[in-house]
Amino acid sequence: MTKSLMKLAAAALAVWLVAVPARALGNKTVVRFERVPDAVQLAAGGKAATLYLDQQDWPGVIRAARDLQDDIKRVSNASPALKFGSPSGREAVIIGTLGKSALIDKLAAAGKIDVAAIRGKWEGWTMQTVADPAPGVSRALVIAGSDKRGTIYGMYELSEQIGVSPWHWWADVPPQRHAAIAVSVPRALSDAPVVQYRGIFLNDEAPALTGWVKQRYGGYKHGFYEKVFELILRLRGNYLWPAMWDAAFFDDDPLNGKLADEYGIVMGTSHHEPMMRAHKEWQRYGKGPWDYQRNEEVLRDFWRGGLRATKDYEKIITLGMRGDGDEPMSEESNVALLQRIVRDQREMIAQEIRPDISQVPQAWALYKEVQDYYEKGMRVPDDVLLLWCDDNWGNIRRLPTAEERKRPGGAGVYYHFDYVGGPRSYKWLNVTPIPKIWEQMHLAWKYEATRMWIVNVGDLKPMEVPIEFFLSYAWNPEKWPAGRLPAYLQQWAQREFGAKHAADIADIVDKYTRYNGRRKPEQLEPETYSLANYREAERIVADYKELAVRAEKISADLPKNQRDAFFQLVLHPVKAGAIVNELYVTAGLNRLYAKQGRTSANDLAARARELFRQDAELTRQYHEMNGGKWNHMMSQAHLGYTYWNQPPRNVMPAVSEIQVPRAGDMGVAVEGSENVWPGPGGDALKTPSLNNAAAAPQFVQVFNRGEQPFRFTAKASEPWLVLSKTSGNVARGERLQVDARWSDVPTGSHTATVTITGPAGEVKVQVPVVKADLPSTPGFVETDGVVAMEAGHFTRAVSPVGRSWLTIPGHGRTLSGVAAQPVLAPALSTADGMRLEYDMHMASSGKVKVGITLAPTLKFQPGQGLRYAVSVDDEAPQIVNVHADASLKAWERMVSDGAAQFTTEHTVAKPGRHVLKFWALDAGLVVQKLVVDAGGQRPSYLGPPESPRLP
């Protein structure tokens, strides 16, 4: 090729790489679906380039190459041959592992491929197109790995780039068909992971996963696990804790362990299953108590059996001991006993596996009370991996200190997307927003807990989205900074469903997980969201319904072969969440309306029953799709919790029906109150205030307490008070919007009235109206006695040299979160000036309360809790230790709410412009919302909506 042609080809490639959307999340796209000069044509004209490997390469590499064969056929309908030995033909694909493939070693020695970036790396891979790689071969695509899994990852990278989703089987994602596939990588594309062991834990797996596995595979046997192994590898994971509630991985099927090792999956056992033995095996074969003091010899023999059965397999051995069935050990157990247990276990490992025990990967899970033992002084040898844990609700309890980071065994994190336990189990849907995962695992990365990341994924489905993000982030955290989180979801949506709806799908997935994260479905109650204040319950239902409508429209517009995948990954979780949230709100309104004597209470009871039926129907639809492939997978009970554990069956929330008179009977209620007229407090009905800054209407409800309709009239006391209706017939209820014609309202504070007349008489509703001179300077404006501000809407972000503020999109119950960076930075004082400032205009003066909503971050380092400070204007900042209350009650409220909330008291000297300041003292906290309550804040779950911000 001439130099001019080479320049043209390079320019064309550059345009191609920019124009073609990425199909492998986060990596540069190297695939094009047409004939491309000087690219390797993987497929064209019904034919495919041959795949060449060395027969001496790892069996797992050869097996994965057969997956690549199938993937190329899935996309192009052309099936490539797979051959061993020297390549031939015009174009070829050469695959192999350094040191195991003569083909790859020869190309590297000849300088045909650049392997400097991966040589000696753990699981590194590289991909490159090469001219004249062998006699008679014009071009080849070369995929090389530094080790077995590196080569496998390189192949799966190509599979993903040609359009085969890692979820092609597990979520029925079909690839788009293309007659031609071209690959051009003139400069080597290389990669290797940051976190060494990256895996999932199949746990809490009954009834859903277990029912599905028994029907499809007859139990947790190798047919099932081969699908799991392949998925993990396609997601660039390498580690598995297998199902263990009613299963024993190595004992249930001798092929389980053998095939895991062949595939390239590192096996482990869970945090409470030491020495490669499943807890179920103890139930099957154990004799005597699970007590080392009373039954040492039997336990030692039992554990030796686990080591011998897995001697030749790649694994990480769990050390230590918990009580029988993942319970704390007895009160008599102590640090000395646990240290002796670990010492004895390591002696067994040295005898059975390898005398140099430092070369045998081992982990000690600091789960629940075991972390307390560590804090009290228990230690294990420095070559043992310290596996720190979250609180089962996605909040990391502890990360290594600077001294602990020196340990050669390293550290890791055991995380949760699912949990069975207090304050209430959550197992049904994906409830963990990606921004929350990012924020917590960003801490783990920066604190060098990067030897292992393992996450409890429950039944595996429906946790597809967070599983992939968790493993993607583990591979390379730098690739996904907080600002790119929306791009991650958009790229994921585009890979699965194409570019047309990608932005919309990404937004839907982001929102439904945020909605689930602020209150998990299993924790919902009829009164979770306020039925009277801020239209909160109404907004919750409307927001979820809006997502469901959008998702339904996208589903209808997708090609038919994509709809099963879309149902599993998007439509089902959205509709399920929408139905359950509306069900609980409907039950809550039913109870309230029954107490108020509204005839519509009976309609709401019927609506609740219909929603309960829709919930069951949605589950049936999931189980019957794709010929019943996923039967049982959504059988998890999720309605009717009365304590921490799940009910045996879904139970509809209780509803009430009332008997009403035949004649129509008027009742009146107002926004912001549960009182009604006639009734206690009904003669003093008052709406929240109308305010020219917010310019938002309030409402009055006229409702029927009888069967027959009645007529009413409504009259405003002021000509500028505007009613949406002044008369009408009421069958069930009418909502009257009350607003002001602001151009005619006199400046100042007023109390107008709306007089409503009907069959029961006349009632006067008070309407406070405030028209103030709007400020000319920017800032939030107090309305109805409150200033509410989203943390990301700060006026100024002030930081000293070396520090900064980071907005984490979507990491909040109502918007985003803002965190001080870097997270490893030492503590500050208020004198350092690290603060966010919020300009606001107060109509009130005197005592106010400032409520701060934070992400539920735990005290992940020894010492005092994490602190912030808050001040109004130039007053002395008040310091708050967010971990001062270490009680179980405080923790349960925090994890249930998905947020930590604190209040301080301040004084506003006079109305006018003021500045609220949030000071960061310790890195690691994420502020999400700030509310200044001047006496008007009403009870609600999410707090007041954000105040008007002017100009």
PDB file of C-alpha atoms in Angstrom, residues 560-680:
ATOM      1  CA  LYS A 560     -41.053  -8.198  17.903  1.00  0.00           C
ATOM      2  CA  ASN A 561     -37.883 -10.200  18.565  1.00  0.00           C
ATOM      3  CA  GLN A 562     -36.677  -7.567  21.066  1.00  0.00           C
ATOM      4  CA  ARG A 563     -39.812  -7.400  23.187  1.00  0.00           C
ATOM      5  CA  ASP A 564     -39.074 -10.335  25.498  1.00  0.00           C
ATOM      6  CA  ALA A 565     -35.712  -8.798  26.379  1.00  0.00           C
ATOM      7  CA  PHE A 566     -37.266  -5.380  26.846  1.00  0.00           C
ATOM      8  CA  PHE A 567     -39.969  -6.866  29.066  1.00  0.00           C
ATOM      9  CA  GLN A 568     -37.368  -8.501  31.312  1.00  0.00           C
ATOM     10  CA  LEU A 569     -34.902  -5.634  31.495  1.00  0.00           C
ATOM     11  CA  VAL A 570     -37.197  -2.591  31.422  1.00  0.00           C
ATOM     12  CA  LEU A 571     -40.954  -3.047  31.069  1.00  0.00           C
ATOM     13  CA  HIS A 572     -41.572  -5.632  33.789  1.00  0.00           C
ATOM     14  CA  PRO A 573     -39.668  -3.857  36.581  1.00  0.00           C
ATOM     15  CA  VAL A 574     -41.269  -0.532  35.640  1.00  0.00           C
ATOM     16  CA  LYS A 575     -44.808  -1.908  35.526  1.00  0.00           C
ATOM     17  CA  ALA A 576     -44.241  -3.988  38.655  1.00  0.00           C
ATOM     18  CA  GLY A 577     -43.045  -0.940  40.566  1.00  0.00           C
ATOM     19  CA  ALA A 578     -45.864   1.217  39.221  1.00  0.00           C
ATOM     20  CA  ILE A 579     -48.525  -1.326  40.210  1.00  0.00           C
ATOM     21  CA  VAL A 580     -47.198  -1.923  43.719  1.00  0.00           C
ATOM     22  CA  ASN A 581     -46.693   1.762  44.498  1.00  0.00           C
ATOM     23  CA  GLU A 582     -50.190   2.588  43.273  1.00  0.00           C
ATOM     24  CA  LEU A 583     -51.591  -0.364  45.215  1.00  0.00           C
ATOM     25  CA  TYR A 584     -50.204   0.878  48.517  1.00  0.00           C
ATOM     26  CA  VAL A 585     -51.191   4.486  47.870  1.00  0.00           C
ATOM     27  CA  THR A 586     -54.665   3.339  46.860  1.00  0.00           C
ATOM     28  CA  ALA A 587     -54.984   1.309  50.065  1.00  0.00           C
ATOM     29  CA  GLY A 588     -53.841   4.336  52.061  1.00  0.00           C
ATOM     30  CA  LEU A 589     -56.346   6.645  50.387  1.00  0.00           C
ATOM     31  CA  ASN A 590     -59.058   4.036  50.855  1.00  0.00           C
ATOM     32  CA  ARG A 591     -58.441   3.992  54.591  1.00  0.00           C
ATOM     33  CA  LEU A 592     -58.348   7.788  54.788  1.00  0.00           C
ATOM     34  CA  TYR A 593     -61.466   8.220  52.672  1.00  0.00           C
ATOM     35  CA  ALA A 594     -63.324   5.580  54.664  1.00  0.00           C
ATOM     36  CA  LYS A 595     -62.488   7.507  57.838  1.00  0.00           C
ATOM     37  CA  GLN A 596     -63.705  10.682  56.141  1.00  0.00           C
ATOM     38  CA  GLY A 597     -66.904   8.968  55.017  1.00  0.00           C
ATOM     39  CA  ARG A 598     -66.278   9.396  51.292  1.00  0.00           C
ATOM     40  CA  THR A 599     -68.316   7.226  48.961  1.00  0.00           C
ATOM     41  CA  SER A 600     -65.224   6.909  46.764  1.00  0.00           C
ATOM     42  CA  ALA A 601     -63.586   4.815  49.481  1.00  0.00           C
ATOM     43  CA  ASN A 602     -65.485   1.863  48.013  1.00  0.00           C
ATOM     44  CA  ASP A 603     -64.199   2.654  44.529  1.00  0.00           C
ATOM     45  CA  LEU A 604     -60.655   2.682  45.900  1.00  0.00           C
ATOM     46  CA  ALA A 605     -61.197  -0.700  47.534  1.00  0.00           C
ATOM     47  CA  ALA A 606     -62.201  -2.065  44.139  1.00  0.00           C
ATOM     48  CA  ARG A 607     -59.188  -0.377  42.523  1.00  0.00           C
ATOM     49  CA  ALA A 608     -56.858  -1.968  45.079  1.00  0.00           C
ATOM     50  CA  ARG A 609     -58.255  -5.393  44.244  1.00  0.00           C
ATOM     51  CA  GLU A 610     -57.757  -4.720  40.550  1.00  0.00           C
ATOM     52  CA  LEU A 611     -54.137  -3.657  41.131  1.00  0.00           C
ATOM     53  CA  PHE A 612     -53.551  -6.789  43.204  1.00  0.00           C
ATOM     54  CA  ARG A 613     -54.891  -8.807  40.271  1.00  0.00           C
ATOM     55  CA  GLN A 614     -52.644  -6.881  37.844  1.00  0.00           C
ATOM     56  CA  ASP A 615     -49.623  -7.716  39.995  1.00  0.00           C
ATOM     57  CA  ALA A 616     -50.412 -11.439  39.703  1.00  0.00           C
ATOM     58  CA  GLU A 617     -51.100 -11.102  35.981  1.00  0.00           C
ATOM     59  CA  LEU A 618     -47.753  -9.397  35.389  1.00  0.00           C
ATOM     60  CA  THR A 619     -45.983 -12.277  37.123  1.00  0.00           C
ATOM     61  CA  ARG A 620     -47.915 -14.769  34.986  1.00  0.00           C
ATOM     62  CA  GLN A 621     -46.885 -12.868  31.862  1.00  0.00           C
ATOM     63  CA  TYR A 622     -43.230 -13.077  32.916  1.00  0.00           C
ATOM     64  CA  HIS A 623     -43.470 -16.808  33.539  1.00  0.00           C
ATOM     65  CA  GLU A 624     -45.174 -17.554  30.219  1.00  0.00           C
ATOM     66  CA  MET A 625     -43.030 -15.472  27.860  1.00  0.00           C
ATOM     67  CA  ASN A 626     -40.662 -17.189  25.438  1.00  0.00           C
ATOM     68  CA  GLY A 627     -42.434 -20.509  25.820  1.00  0.00           C
ATOM     69  CA  GLY A 628     -42.219 -20.502  29.602  1.00  0.00           C
ATOM     70  CA  LYS A 629     -38.425 -20.215  29.673  1.00  0.00           C
ATOM     71  CA  TRP A 630     -38.500 -18.127  32.851  1.00  0.00           C
ATOM     72  CA  ASN A 631     -41.239 -19.908  34.765  1.00  0.00           C
ATOM     73  CA  HIS A 632     -40.807 -19.434  38.564  1.00  0.00           C
ATOM     74  CA  MET A 633     -38.280 -16.614  38.155  1.00  0.00           C
ATOM     75  CA  MET A 634     -40.686 -13.949  39.493  1.00  0.00           C
ATOM     76  CA  SER A 635     -42.327 -16.091  42.175  1.00  0.00           C
ATOM     77  CA  GLN A 636     -40.834 -14.110  45.058  1.00  0.00           C
ATOM     78  CA  ALA A 637     -43.494 -12.924  47.523  1.00  0.00           C
ATOM     79  CA  HIS A 638     -43.390  -9.143  47.848  1.00  0.00           C
ATOM     80  CA  LEU A 639     -46.753  -7.965  49.224  1.00  0.00           C
ATOM     81  CA  GLY A 640     -47.963  -8.226  52.786  1.00  0.00           C
ATOM     82  CA  TYR A 641     -44.828  -8.114  54.938  1.00  0.00           C
ATOM     83  CA  THR A 642     -45.595  -7.850  58.655  1.00  0.00           C
ATOM     84  CA  TYR A 643     -42.053  -8.277  60.015  1.00  0.00           C
ATOM     85  CA  TRP A 644     -38.548  -8.779  58.611  1.00  0.00           C
ATOM     86  CA  ASN A 645     -39.215 -12.019  56.713  1.00  0.00           C
ATOM     87  CA  GLN A 646     -41.332 -12.548  53.647  1.00  0.00           C
ATOM     88  CA  PRO A 647     -44.944 -13.716  53.830  1.00  0.00           C
ATOM     89  CA  PRO A 648     -45.630 -17.217  52.478  1.00  0.00           C
ATOM     90  CA  ARG A 649     -47.887 -15.722  49.776  1.00  0.00           C
ATOM     91  CA  ASN A 650     -48.593 -12.256  48.478  1.00  0.00           C
ATOM     92  CA  VAL A 651     -51.228 -10.576  50.669  1.00  0.00           C
ATOM     93  CA  MET A 652     -53.125  -7.524  49.500  1.00  0.00           C
ATOM     94  CA  PRO A 653     -52.988  -4.553  51.897  1.00  0.00           C
ATOM     95  CA  ALA A 654     -56.190  -4.336  53.875  1.00  0.00           C
ATOM     96  CA  VAL A 655     -58.916  -2.065  52.548  1.00  0.00           C
ATOM     97  CA  SER A 656     -62.208  -0.845  53.981  1.00  0.00           C
ATOM     98  CA  GLU A 657     -65.682  -0.535  52.556  1.00  0.00           C
ATOM     99  CA  ILE A 658     -68.343   1.719  54.034  1.00  0.00           C
ATOM    100  CA  GLN A 659     -72.112   1.896  53.895  1.00  0.00           C
ATOM    101  CA  VAL A 660     -73.377   5.239  52.641  1.00  0.00           C
ATOM    102  CA  PRO A 661     -76.883   6.768  52.547  1.00  0.00           C
ATOM    103  CA  ARG A 662     -78.796   6.887  49.311  1.00  0.00           C
ATOM    104  CA  ALA A 663     -79.152  10.678  49.327  1.00  0.00           C
ATOM    105  CA  GLY A 664     -76.199  12.767  48.273  1.00  0.00           C
ATOM    106  CA  ASP A 665     -74.270  14.299  51.159  1.00  0.00           C
ATOM    107  CA  MET A 666     -71.530  16.907  50.759  1.00  0.00           C
ATOM    108  CA  GLY A 667     -68.100  16.829  52.348  1.00  0.00           C
ATOM    109  CA  VAL A 668     -65.191  19.244  51.833  1.00  0.00           C
ATOM    110  CA  ALA A 669     -61.446  18.725  52.244  1.00  0.00           C
ATOM    111  CA  VAL A 670     -58.384  20.824  51.421  1.00  0.00           C
ATOM    112  CA  GLU A 671     -54.882  20.131  50.296  1.00  0.00           C
ATOM    113  CA  GLY A 672     -52.489  19.795  53.213  1.00  0.00           C
ATOM    114  CA  SER A 673     -54.930  18.425  55.778  1.00  0.00           C
ATOM    115  CA  GLU A 674     -56.729  15.180  56.587  1.00  0.00           C
ATOM    116  CA  ASN A 675     -59.561  17.087  58.333  1.00  0.00           C
ATOM    117  CA  VAL A 676     -62.886  17.374  56.525  1.00  0.00           C
ATOM    118  CA  TRP A 677     -66.065  19.367  56.811  1.00  0.00           C
ATOM    119  CA  PRO A 678     -68.333  18.484  58.470  1.00  0.00           C
ATOM    120  CA  GLY A 679     -66.166  16.933  61.176  1.00  0.00           C
ATOM    121  CA  PRO A 680     -63.543  17.759  63.819  1.00  0.00           C
TER     122      PRO A 680
END
